[in-house]
């Protein structure tokens, strides 16, 4: 990107737009094709330790007390009360936030590179 503007190179712009389009398609389709069964990590978290539910053994697994884990704004990748539309919205919001974050980091790194030169 020799002209000094982030993302103006045609090849890079096409690559970024292609990635964004693929991410958005996956974000829209994921709620409809995702399995309702828990994955390995989630099923391991549901297992019983010493005859007690996992929640009663938080000290044993490294958490001091119940409630020490911060709540998620989009628990289970959904917006409560919105069914599949909420899942799609949560995915799209996450994708867009990560794109903005990535663009911001790239802009900061580019500015530091320009200052160094």
CSV table of C-alpha atoms in Angstrom, one decimal:
chain,number,residue,atom,x,y,z
A,1,UNK,CA,0.0,0.0,0.0
A,2,UNK,CA,2.4,2.6,-1.2
A,3,UNK,CA,-0.1,5.5,-1.5
A,4,UNK,CA,-0.3,5.8,2.3
A,5,UNK,CA,-4.0,4.8,2.7
A,6,UNK,CA,-5.0,1.6,4.5
A,7,UNK,CA,-7.0,-0.7,2.3
A,8,UNK,CA,-6.7,1.2,-1.0
A,9,UNK,CA,-4.6,-1.4,-2.7
A,10,UNK,CA,-7.1,-3.2,-5.1
A,11,UNK,CA,-5.7,-6.7,-4.4
A,12,UNK,CA,-5.9,-6.2,-0.7
A,13,UNK,CA,-9.3,-4.6,-0.8
A,14,UNK,CA,-10.7,-7.6,-2.8
A,15,UNK,CA,-9.1,-10.0,-0.4
A,16,UNK,CA,-10.6,-8.2,2.6
A,17,UNK,CA,-14.1,-7.9,1.0
A,18,UNK,CA,-14.0,-11.6,0.1
A,19,UNK,CA,-13.2,-12.6,3.6
A,20,UNK,CA,-15.9,-10.3,5.0
A,21,UNK,CA,-18.5,-11.8,2.6
A,22,UNK,CA,-17.5,-15.3,3.5
A,23,UNK,CA,-17.6,-14.5,7.3
A,24,UNK,CA,-21.1,-12.9,6.9
A,25,UNK,CA,-22.4,-16.0,5.0
A,26,UNK,CA,-21.1,-18.3,7.7
A,27,UNK,CA,-22.6,-16.0,10.4
A,28,UNK,CA,-26.0,-16.2,8.7
A,29,UNK,CA,-25.9,-19.9,8.0
A,30,UNK,CA,-24.3,-21.1,11.3
A,31,UNK,CA,-27.4,-21.0,13.5
A,32,UNK,CA,-29.2,-23.3,11.1
A,33,UNK,CA,-26.5,-25.9,10.6
A,34,UNK,CA,-24.9,-25.9,14.1
A,35,UNK,CA,-25.5,-29.0,16.2
A,36,UNK,CA,-27.7,-28.7,19.3
A,37,UNK,CA,-25.5,-31.3,21.1
A,38,UNK,CA,-22.8,-30.0,23.3
A,39,UNK,CA,-19.2,-30.2,22.0
A,40,UNK,CA,-16.4,-31.9,23.9
A,41,UNK,CA,-15.5,-28.9,26.0
A,42,UNK,CA,-19.1,-28.2,26.9
A,43,UNK,CA,-19.9,-31.8,27.7
A,44,UNK,CA,-16.7,-32.0,29.8
A,45,UNK,CA,-18.0,-29.0,31.8
A,46,UNK,CA,-21.3,-30.8,32.4
A,47,UNK,CA,-19.6,-33.9,33.9
A,48,UNK,CA,-19.9,-34.7,37.6
A,49,UNK,CA,-16.8,-34.4,39.9
A,50,UNK,CA,-16.8,-36.6,43.1
A,51,UNK,CA,-20.5,-37.2,42.9
A,52,UNK,CA,-21.3,-33.4,42.8
A,53,UNK,CA,-22.3,-31.1,40.0
A,54,UNK,CA,-19.4,-29.1,38.5
A,55,UNK,CA,-20.8,-25.9,40.0
A,56,UNK,CA,-20.2,-27.2,43.5
A,57,UNK,CA,-16.5,-27.9,42.8
A,58,UNK,CA,-15.4,-24.5,41.5
A,59,UNK,CA,-12.4,-24.3,43.9
A,60,UNK,CA,-11.2,-27.7,42.6
A,61,UNK,CA,-11.1,-26.5,39.0
A,62,UNK,CA,-9.5,-23.2,39.8
A,63,UNK,CA,-12.4,-20.8,40.4
A,64,UNK,CA,-12.7,-19.5,43.9
A,65,UNK,CA,-16.4,-19.3,44.2
A,66,UNK,CA,-19.6,-19.5,42.2
A,67,UNK,CA,-20.3,-16.4,40.1
A,68,UNK,CA,-16.7,-15.4,39.5
A,69,UNK,CA,-17.1,-15.9,35.8
A,70,UNK,CA,-18.3,-12.7,34.0
A,71,UNK,CA,-21.6,-13.0,32.2
A,72,UNK,CA,-21.5,-13.0,28.4
A,73,UNK,CA,-23.4,-10.3,26.5
A,74,UNK,CA,-24.3,-13.0,23.9
A,75,UNK,CA,-24.4,-16.2,26.0
A,76,UNK,CA,-24.7,-19.3,23.7
A,77,UNK,CA,-24.2,-17.0,20.7
A,78,UNK,CA,-27.7,-15.6,20.9
A,79,UNK,CA,-29.7,-12.6,22.0
A,80,UNK,CA,-32.3,-13.8,24.5
A,81,UNK,CA,-35.9,-14.0,23.3
A,82,UNK,CA,-35.1,-13.7,19.6
A,83,UNK,CA,-34.6,-17.3,18.6
A,84,UNK,CA,-32.7,-17.8,15.3
A,85,UNK,CA,-32.8,-14.1,14.4
A,86,UNK,CA,-31.1,-13.4,17.7
A,87,UNK,CA,-28.4,-16.0,16.9
A,88,UNK,CA,-27.8,-14.5,13.5
A,89,UNK,CA,-27.7,-10.9,15.0
A,90,UNK,CA,-25.2,-12.0,17.6
A,91,UNK,CA,-23.0,-13.6,14.9
A,92,UNK,CA,-23.2,-10.6,12.6
A,93,UNK,CA,-22.5,-8.2,15.5
A,94,UNK,CA,-19.4,-10.3,16.5
A,95,UNK,CA,-18.1,-10.4,12.9
A,96,UNK,CA,-18.5,-6.7,12.4
A,97,UNK,CA,-16.9,-5.9,15.8
A,98,UNK,CA,-13.9,-8.1,14.9
A,99,UNK,CA,-13.6,-6.5,11.5
A,100,UNK,CA,-13.6,-3.0,13.1
A,101,UNK,CA,-11.0,-4.1,15.7
A,102,UNK,CA,-8.8,-5.7,13.0
A,103,UNK,CA,-9.0,-2.6,10.9
A,104,UNK,CA,-8.1,-0.4,13.9
A,105,UNK,CA,-5.1,-2.5,14.8
A,106,UNK,CA,-3.9,-2.5,11.2
A,107,UNK,CA,-4.3,1.3,11.1
A,108,UNK,CA,-2.3,1.8,14.3
A,109,UNK,CA,0.5,-0.5,13.1
A,110,UNK,CA,0.6,1.3,9.8
A,111,UNK,CA,0.8,4.6,11.5
A,112,UNK,CA,3.7,3.4,13.7
A,113,UNK,CA,5.5,2.1,10.6
A,114,UNK,CA,5.1,5.5,8.9
A,115,UNK,CA,6.4,7.3,12.0
A,116,UNK,CA,9.4,5.0,12.1
A,117,UNK,CA,10.3,5.7,8.5
